[in-house]
GROMACS .gro file of C-alpha atoms in nm:
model
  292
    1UNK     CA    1   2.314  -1.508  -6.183
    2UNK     CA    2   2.374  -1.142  -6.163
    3UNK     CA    3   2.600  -0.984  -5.821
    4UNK     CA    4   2.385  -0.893  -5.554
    5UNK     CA    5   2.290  -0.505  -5.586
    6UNK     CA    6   2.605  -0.313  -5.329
    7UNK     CA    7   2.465  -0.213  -5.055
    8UNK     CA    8   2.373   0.143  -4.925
    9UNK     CA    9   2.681   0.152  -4.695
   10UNK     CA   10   2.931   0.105  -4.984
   11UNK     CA   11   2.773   0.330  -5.170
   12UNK     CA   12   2.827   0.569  -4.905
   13UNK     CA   13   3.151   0.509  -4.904
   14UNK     CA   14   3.194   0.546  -5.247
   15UNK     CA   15   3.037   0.857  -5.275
   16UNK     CA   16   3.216   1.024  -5.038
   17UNK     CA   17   3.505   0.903  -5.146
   18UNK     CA   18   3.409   1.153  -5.461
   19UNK     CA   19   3.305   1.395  -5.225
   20UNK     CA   20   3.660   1.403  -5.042
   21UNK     CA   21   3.846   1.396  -5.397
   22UNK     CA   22   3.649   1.675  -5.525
   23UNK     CA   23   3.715   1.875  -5.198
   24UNK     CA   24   4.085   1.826  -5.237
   25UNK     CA   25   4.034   1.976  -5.606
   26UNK     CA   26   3.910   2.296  -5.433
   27UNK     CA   27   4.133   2.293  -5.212
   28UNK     CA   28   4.395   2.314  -5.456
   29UNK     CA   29   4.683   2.636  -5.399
   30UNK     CA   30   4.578   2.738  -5.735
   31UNK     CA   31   4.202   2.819  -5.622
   32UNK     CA   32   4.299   2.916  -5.348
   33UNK     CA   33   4.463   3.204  -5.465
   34UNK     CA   34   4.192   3.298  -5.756
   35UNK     CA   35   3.959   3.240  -5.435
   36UNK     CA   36   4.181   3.519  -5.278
   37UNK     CA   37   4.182   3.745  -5.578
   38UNK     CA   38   3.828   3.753  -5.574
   39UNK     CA   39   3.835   3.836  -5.219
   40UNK     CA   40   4.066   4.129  -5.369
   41UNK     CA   41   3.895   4.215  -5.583
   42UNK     CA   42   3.536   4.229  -5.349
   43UNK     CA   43   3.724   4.468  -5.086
   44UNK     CA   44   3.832   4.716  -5.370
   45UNK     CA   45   3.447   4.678  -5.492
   46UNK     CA   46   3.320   4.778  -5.145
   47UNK     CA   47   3.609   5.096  -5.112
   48UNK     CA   48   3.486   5.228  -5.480
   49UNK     CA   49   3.133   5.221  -5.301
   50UNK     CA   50   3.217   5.434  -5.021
   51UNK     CA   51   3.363   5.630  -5.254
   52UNK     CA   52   3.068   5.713  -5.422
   53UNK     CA   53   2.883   5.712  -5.159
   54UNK     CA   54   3.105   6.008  -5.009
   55UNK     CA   55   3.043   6.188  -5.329
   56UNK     CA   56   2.686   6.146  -5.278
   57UNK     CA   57   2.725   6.292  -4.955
   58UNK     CA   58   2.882   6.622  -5.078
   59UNK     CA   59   2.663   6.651  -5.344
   60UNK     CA   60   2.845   6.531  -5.599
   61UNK     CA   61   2.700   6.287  -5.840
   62UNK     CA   62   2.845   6.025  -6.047
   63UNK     CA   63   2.823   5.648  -6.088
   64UNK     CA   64   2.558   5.493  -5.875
   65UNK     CA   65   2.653   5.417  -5.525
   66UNK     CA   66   2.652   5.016  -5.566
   67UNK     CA   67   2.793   4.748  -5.696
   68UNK     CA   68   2.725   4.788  -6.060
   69UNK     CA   69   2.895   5.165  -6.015
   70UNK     CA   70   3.150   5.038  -5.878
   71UNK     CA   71   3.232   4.799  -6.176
   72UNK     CA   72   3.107   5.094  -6.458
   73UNK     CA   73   3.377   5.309  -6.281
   74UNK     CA   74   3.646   5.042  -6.325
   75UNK     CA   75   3.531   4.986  -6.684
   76UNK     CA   76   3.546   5.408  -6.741
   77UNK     CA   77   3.961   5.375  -6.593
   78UNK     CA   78   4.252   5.246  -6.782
   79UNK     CA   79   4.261   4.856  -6.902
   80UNK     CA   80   3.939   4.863  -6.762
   81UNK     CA   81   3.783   4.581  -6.955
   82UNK     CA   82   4.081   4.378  -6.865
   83UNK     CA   83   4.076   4.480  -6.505
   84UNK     CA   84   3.649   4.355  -6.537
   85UNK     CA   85   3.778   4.028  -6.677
   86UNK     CA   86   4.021   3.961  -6.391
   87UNK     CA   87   3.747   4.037  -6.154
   88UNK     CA   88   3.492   3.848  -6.278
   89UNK     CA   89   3.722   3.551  -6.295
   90UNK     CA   90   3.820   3.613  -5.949
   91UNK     CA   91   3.478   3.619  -5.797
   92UNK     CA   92   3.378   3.302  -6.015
   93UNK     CA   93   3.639   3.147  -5.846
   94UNK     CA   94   3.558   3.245  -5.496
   95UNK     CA   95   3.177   3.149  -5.550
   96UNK     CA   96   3.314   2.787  -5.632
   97UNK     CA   97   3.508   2.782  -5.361
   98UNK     CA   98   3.261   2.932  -5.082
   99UNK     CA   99   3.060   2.676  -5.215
  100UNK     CA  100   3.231   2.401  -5.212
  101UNK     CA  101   3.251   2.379  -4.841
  102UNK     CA  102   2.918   2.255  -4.868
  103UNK     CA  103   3.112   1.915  -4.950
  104UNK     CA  104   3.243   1.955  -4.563
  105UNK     CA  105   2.872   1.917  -4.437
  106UNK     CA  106   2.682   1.717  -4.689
  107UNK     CA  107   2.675   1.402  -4.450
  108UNK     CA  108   2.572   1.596  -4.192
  109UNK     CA  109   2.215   1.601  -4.330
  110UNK     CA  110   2.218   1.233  -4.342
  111UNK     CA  111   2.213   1.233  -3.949
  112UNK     CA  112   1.858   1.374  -3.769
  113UNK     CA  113   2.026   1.496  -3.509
  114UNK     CA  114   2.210   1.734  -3.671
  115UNK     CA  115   2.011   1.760  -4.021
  116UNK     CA  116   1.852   2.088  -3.921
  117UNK     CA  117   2.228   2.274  -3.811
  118UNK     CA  118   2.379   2.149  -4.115
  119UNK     CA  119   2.126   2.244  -4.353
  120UNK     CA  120   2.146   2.556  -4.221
  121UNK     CA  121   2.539   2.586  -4.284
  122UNK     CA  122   2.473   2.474  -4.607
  123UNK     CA  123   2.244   2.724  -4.717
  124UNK     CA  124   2.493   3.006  -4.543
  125UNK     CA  125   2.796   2.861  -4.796
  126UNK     CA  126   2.571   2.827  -5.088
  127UNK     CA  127   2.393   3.177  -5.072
  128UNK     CA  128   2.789   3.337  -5.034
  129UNK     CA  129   2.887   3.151  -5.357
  130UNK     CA  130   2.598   3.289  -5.502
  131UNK     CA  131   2.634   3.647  -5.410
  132UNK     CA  132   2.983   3.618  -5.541
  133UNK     CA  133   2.887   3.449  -5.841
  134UNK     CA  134   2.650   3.690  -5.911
  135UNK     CA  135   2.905   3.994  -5.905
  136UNK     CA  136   3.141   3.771  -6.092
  137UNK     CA  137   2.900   3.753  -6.428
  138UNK     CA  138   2.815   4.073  -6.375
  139UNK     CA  139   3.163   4.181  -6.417
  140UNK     CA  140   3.217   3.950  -6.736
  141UNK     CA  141   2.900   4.105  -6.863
  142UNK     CA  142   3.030   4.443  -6.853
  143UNK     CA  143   3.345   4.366  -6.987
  144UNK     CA  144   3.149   4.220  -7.260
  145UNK     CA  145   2.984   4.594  -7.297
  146UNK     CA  146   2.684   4.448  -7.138
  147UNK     CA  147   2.651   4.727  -6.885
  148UNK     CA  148   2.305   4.847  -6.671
  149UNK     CA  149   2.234   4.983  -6.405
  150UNK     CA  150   2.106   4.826  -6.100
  151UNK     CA  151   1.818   5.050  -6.001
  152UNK     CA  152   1.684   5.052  -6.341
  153UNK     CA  153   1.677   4.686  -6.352
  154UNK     CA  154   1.560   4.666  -6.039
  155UNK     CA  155   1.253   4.885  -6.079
  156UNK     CA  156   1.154   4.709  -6.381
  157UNK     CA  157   1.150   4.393  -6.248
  158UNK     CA  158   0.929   4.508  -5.994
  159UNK     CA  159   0.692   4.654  -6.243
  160UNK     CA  160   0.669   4.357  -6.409
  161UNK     CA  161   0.615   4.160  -6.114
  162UNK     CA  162   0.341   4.354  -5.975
  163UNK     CA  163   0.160   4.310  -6.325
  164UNK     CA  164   0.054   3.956  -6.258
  165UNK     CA  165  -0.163   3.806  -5.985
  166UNK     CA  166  -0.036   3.813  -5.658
  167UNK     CA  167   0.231   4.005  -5.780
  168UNK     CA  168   0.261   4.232  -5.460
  169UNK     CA  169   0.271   3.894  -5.248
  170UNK     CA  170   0.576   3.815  -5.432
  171UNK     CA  171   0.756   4.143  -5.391
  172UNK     CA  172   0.636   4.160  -5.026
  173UNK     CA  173   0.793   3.861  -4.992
  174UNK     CA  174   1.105   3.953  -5.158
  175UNK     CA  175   1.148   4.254  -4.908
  176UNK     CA  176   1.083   4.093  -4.640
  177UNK     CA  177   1.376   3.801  -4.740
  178UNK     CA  178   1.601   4.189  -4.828
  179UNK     CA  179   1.525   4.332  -4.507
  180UNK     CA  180   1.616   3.980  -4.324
  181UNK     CA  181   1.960   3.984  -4.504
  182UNK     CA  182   1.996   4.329  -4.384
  183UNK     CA  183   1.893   4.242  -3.991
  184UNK     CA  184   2.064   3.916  -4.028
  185UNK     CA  185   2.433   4.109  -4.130
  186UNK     CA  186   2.372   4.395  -3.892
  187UNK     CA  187   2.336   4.112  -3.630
  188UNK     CA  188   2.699   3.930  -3.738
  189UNK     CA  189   2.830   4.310  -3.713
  190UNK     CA  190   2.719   4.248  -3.369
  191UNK     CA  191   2.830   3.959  -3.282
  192UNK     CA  192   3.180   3.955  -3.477
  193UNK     CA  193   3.078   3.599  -3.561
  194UNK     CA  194   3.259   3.712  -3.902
  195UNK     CA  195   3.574   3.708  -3.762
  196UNK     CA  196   3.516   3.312  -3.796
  197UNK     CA  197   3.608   3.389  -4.181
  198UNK     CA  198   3.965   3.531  -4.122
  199UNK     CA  199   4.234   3.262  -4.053
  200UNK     CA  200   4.331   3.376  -3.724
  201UNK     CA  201   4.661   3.167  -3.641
  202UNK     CA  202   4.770   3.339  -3.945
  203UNK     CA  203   4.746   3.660  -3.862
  204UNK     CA  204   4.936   3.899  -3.638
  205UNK     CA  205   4.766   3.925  -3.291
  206UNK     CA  206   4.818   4.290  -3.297
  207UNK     CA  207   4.646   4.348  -3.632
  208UNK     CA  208   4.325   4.099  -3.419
  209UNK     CA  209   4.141   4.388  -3.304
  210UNK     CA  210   4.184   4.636  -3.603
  211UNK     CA  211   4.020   4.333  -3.846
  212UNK     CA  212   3.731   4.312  -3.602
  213UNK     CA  213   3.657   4.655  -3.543
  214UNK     CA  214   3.679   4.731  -3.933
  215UNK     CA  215   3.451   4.433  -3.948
  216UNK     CA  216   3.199   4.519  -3.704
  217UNK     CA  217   3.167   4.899  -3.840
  218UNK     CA  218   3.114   4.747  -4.192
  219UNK     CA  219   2.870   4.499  -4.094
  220UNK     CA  220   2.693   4.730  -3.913
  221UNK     CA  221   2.700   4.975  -4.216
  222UNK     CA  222   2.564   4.705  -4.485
  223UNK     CA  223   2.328   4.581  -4.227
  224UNK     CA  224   2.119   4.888  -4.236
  225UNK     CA  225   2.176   4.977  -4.575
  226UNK     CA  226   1.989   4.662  -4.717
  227UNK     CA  227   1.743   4.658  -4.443
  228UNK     CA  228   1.640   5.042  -4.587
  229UNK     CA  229   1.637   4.839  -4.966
  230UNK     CA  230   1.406   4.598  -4.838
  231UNK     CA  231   1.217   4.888  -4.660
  232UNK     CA  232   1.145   5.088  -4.966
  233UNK     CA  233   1.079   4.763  -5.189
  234UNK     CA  234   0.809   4.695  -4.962
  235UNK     CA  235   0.663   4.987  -4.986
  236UNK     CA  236   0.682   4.926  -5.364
  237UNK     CA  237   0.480   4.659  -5.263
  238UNK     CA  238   0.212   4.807  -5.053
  239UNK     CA  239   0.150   5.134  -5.280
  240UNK     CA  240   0.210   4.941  -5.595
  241UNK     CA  241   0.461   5.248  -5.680
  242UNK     CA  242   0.778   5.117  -5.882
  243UNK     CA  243   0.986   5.483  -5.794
  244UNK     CA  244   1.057   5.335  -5.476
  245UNK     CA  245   1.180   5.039  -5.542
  246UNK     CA  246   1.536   5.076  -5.553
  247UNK     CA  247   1.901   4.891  -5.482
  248UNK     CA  248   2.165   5.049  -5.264
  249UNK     CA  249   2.228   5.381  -5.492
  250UNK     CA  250   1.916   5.440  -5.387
  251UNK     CA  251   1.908   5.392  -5.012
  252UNK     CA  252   2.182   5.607  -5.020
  253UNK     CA  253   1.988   5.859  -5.186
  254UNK     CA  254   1.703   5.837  -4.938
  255UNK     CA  255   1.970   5.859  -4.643
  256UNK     CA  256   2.092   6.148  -4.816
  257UNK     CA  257   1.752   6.319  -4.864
  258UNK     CA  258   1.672   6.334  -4.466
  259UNK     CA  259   1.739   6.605  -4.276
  260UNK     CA  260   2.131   6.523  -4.140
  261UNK     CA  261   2.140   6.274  -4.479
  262UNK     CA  262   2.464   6.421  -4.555
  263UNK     CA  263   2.600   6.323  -4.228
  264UNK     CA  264   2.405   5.999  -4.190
  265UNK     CA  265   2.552   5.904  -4.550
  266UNK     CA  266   2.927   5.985  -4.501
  267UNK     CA  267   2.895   5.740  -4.189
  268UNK     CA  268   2.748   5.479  -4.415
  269UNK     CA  269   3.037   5.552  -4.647
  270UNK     CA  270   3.270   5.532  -4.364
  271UNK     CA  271   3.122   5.188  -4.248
  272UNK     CA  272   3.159   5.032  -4.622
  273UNK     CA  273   3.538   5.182  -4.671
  274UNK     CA  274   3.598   4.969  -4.335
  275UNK     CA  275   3.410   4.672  -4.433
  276UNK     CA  276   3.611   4.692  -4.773
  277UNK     CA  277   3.951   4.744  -4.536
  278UNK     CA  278   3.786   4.390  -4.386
  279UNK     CA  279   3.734   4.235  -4.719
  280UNK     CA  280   4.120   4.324  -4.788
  281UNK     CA  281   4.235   4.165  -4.444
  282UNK     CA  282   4.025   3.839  -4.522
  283UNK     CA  283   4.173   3.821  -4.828
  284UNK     CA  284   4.541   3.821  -4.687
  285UNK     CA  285   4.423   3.551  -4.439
  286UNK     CA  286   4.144   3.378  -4.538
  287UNK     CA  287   3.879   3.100  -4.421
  288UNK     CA  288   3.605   2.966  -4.505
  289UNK     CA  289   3.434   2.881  -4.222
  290UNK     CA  290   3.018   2.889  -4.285
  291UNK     CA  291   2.937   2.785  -3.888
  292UNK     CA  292   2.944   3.086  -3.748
   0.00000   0.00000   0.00000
């Protein structure tokens, strides 16, 4: 006669007894501080932004203002396929371990009560890792002489969407999700419910208030930067014209082309050399905390 089948509870038990192991794994010193050099290595991304962004502004153009400029200009400086290695690495490793908290609040979904709270939490630590994962083999891909440029990509894909049925739906859709990203970080800008992601007991109470106000300015910043991407990708949508669909380089160009755009555009500059000063400070004391 065969064992009785174990029951539900023990296997429960036993799988969060993986869950906890695996947790300690990424919780190891070692990821930890790859975690950190991504975090590095994300703040430096976000100051070689502004920087192009500020030559935008006076009329100076160069790399795209965005995250694949920033990476082509590190690959055009010295050791800079080695410097794209170490970066993509880095951000690999902080996507696994953003992610990973998501062992933290697994059980949480097993409970009603709270299936809703933690499912949103979940979703907040996965879509990080992703984001950071994302820059991460795009960084390996250029150091593998893979390179493109956003916008480009961008507007093809578009094109290409819009070609099959219900092809605008889709890239309605995907504007509207852009232009919730950007409300949703201009709100946490608000808030300061980013602080939750610096390790606070850890850092000096005097440098408190210079994290959160370099925080708030870049969240603010990025906020309405991606809510303009979303803008002009739905009016790719609605016009079915693939110019204006666009990544950051070119919000920045449309800030710049307004009347005051020069001005407008050195403040959004401004607002993603502090949230890269931010990036920097989270990186010297970090957390991971998705509840906020």
């Amino acid at each position: 006669m065969s064992p009785p089948a174990p029951s539900l509870r023990a296997l429960g038990h036993r799988l969060h007894d993986v869950v906890v192991r695996i947790r300690r794994v990424t919780d190891s010193p070692v990821l930890v501080h790859l975690a950190r050099a991504g975090l590095l290595a994300y703040g430096v991304m976000h100051l070689l932004i502004a920087f192009l962004a500020l030559r935008m502004a006076l009329g100076l153009r160069g790399a795209d203002a965005d995250q694949t400029g920033a990476l082509l200009t590190v690959a055009a400086g010295p050791g800079g396929r080695l410097l794209l290695i170490a970066i993509g690495l880095g951000m690999l490793s902080l996507a696994l371990w953003q992610a990973a908290e998501v062992l933290l609040w697994w059980h949480g979904l097993l409970d009603p009560a709270h299936r809703v709270r933690t499912a949103v939490v979940c979703a907040k630590c996965l879509a990080k890792g992703a984001v950071y994962g994302f820059l991460g083999l795009t960084a390996l891909l250029f150091a593998l002489g893979l390179e493109y440029e956003a916008d480009e990509r961008l507007r093809d894909l578009t094109e290409d969407t819009l070609l099959i049925p219900g092809g605008a739906l889709l890239v309605g859709t995907a504007a509207a999700g852009v232009v919730a990203v950007g409300l949703y970080t201009f709100v946490r800008g608000c808030t300061g419910g980013f602080m939750r992601d610096i390790d606070l007991p850890a850092a000096p109470d005097r440098w408190e208030p210079v994290i959160e106000v370099a925080g708030r300015i870049g969240y603010l910043a990025k906020g309405i930067a991606f809510a303009l991407v979303g803008v002009l990708l739905w009016r790719a949508a609605t016009s079915a014209d693939v110019s204006t669909a666009t990544g950051l380089d070119g919000a920045m160009t449309a800030i710049a082309g307004v009347g005051a755009g020069p001005w407008l555009l050195g403040g959004i500059a401004a607002g993603f050399a502090a949230f890269g000063g931010y990036a920097l400070a989270r990186a010297r004391y970090p957390d991971r905390d998705p509840s906020s």
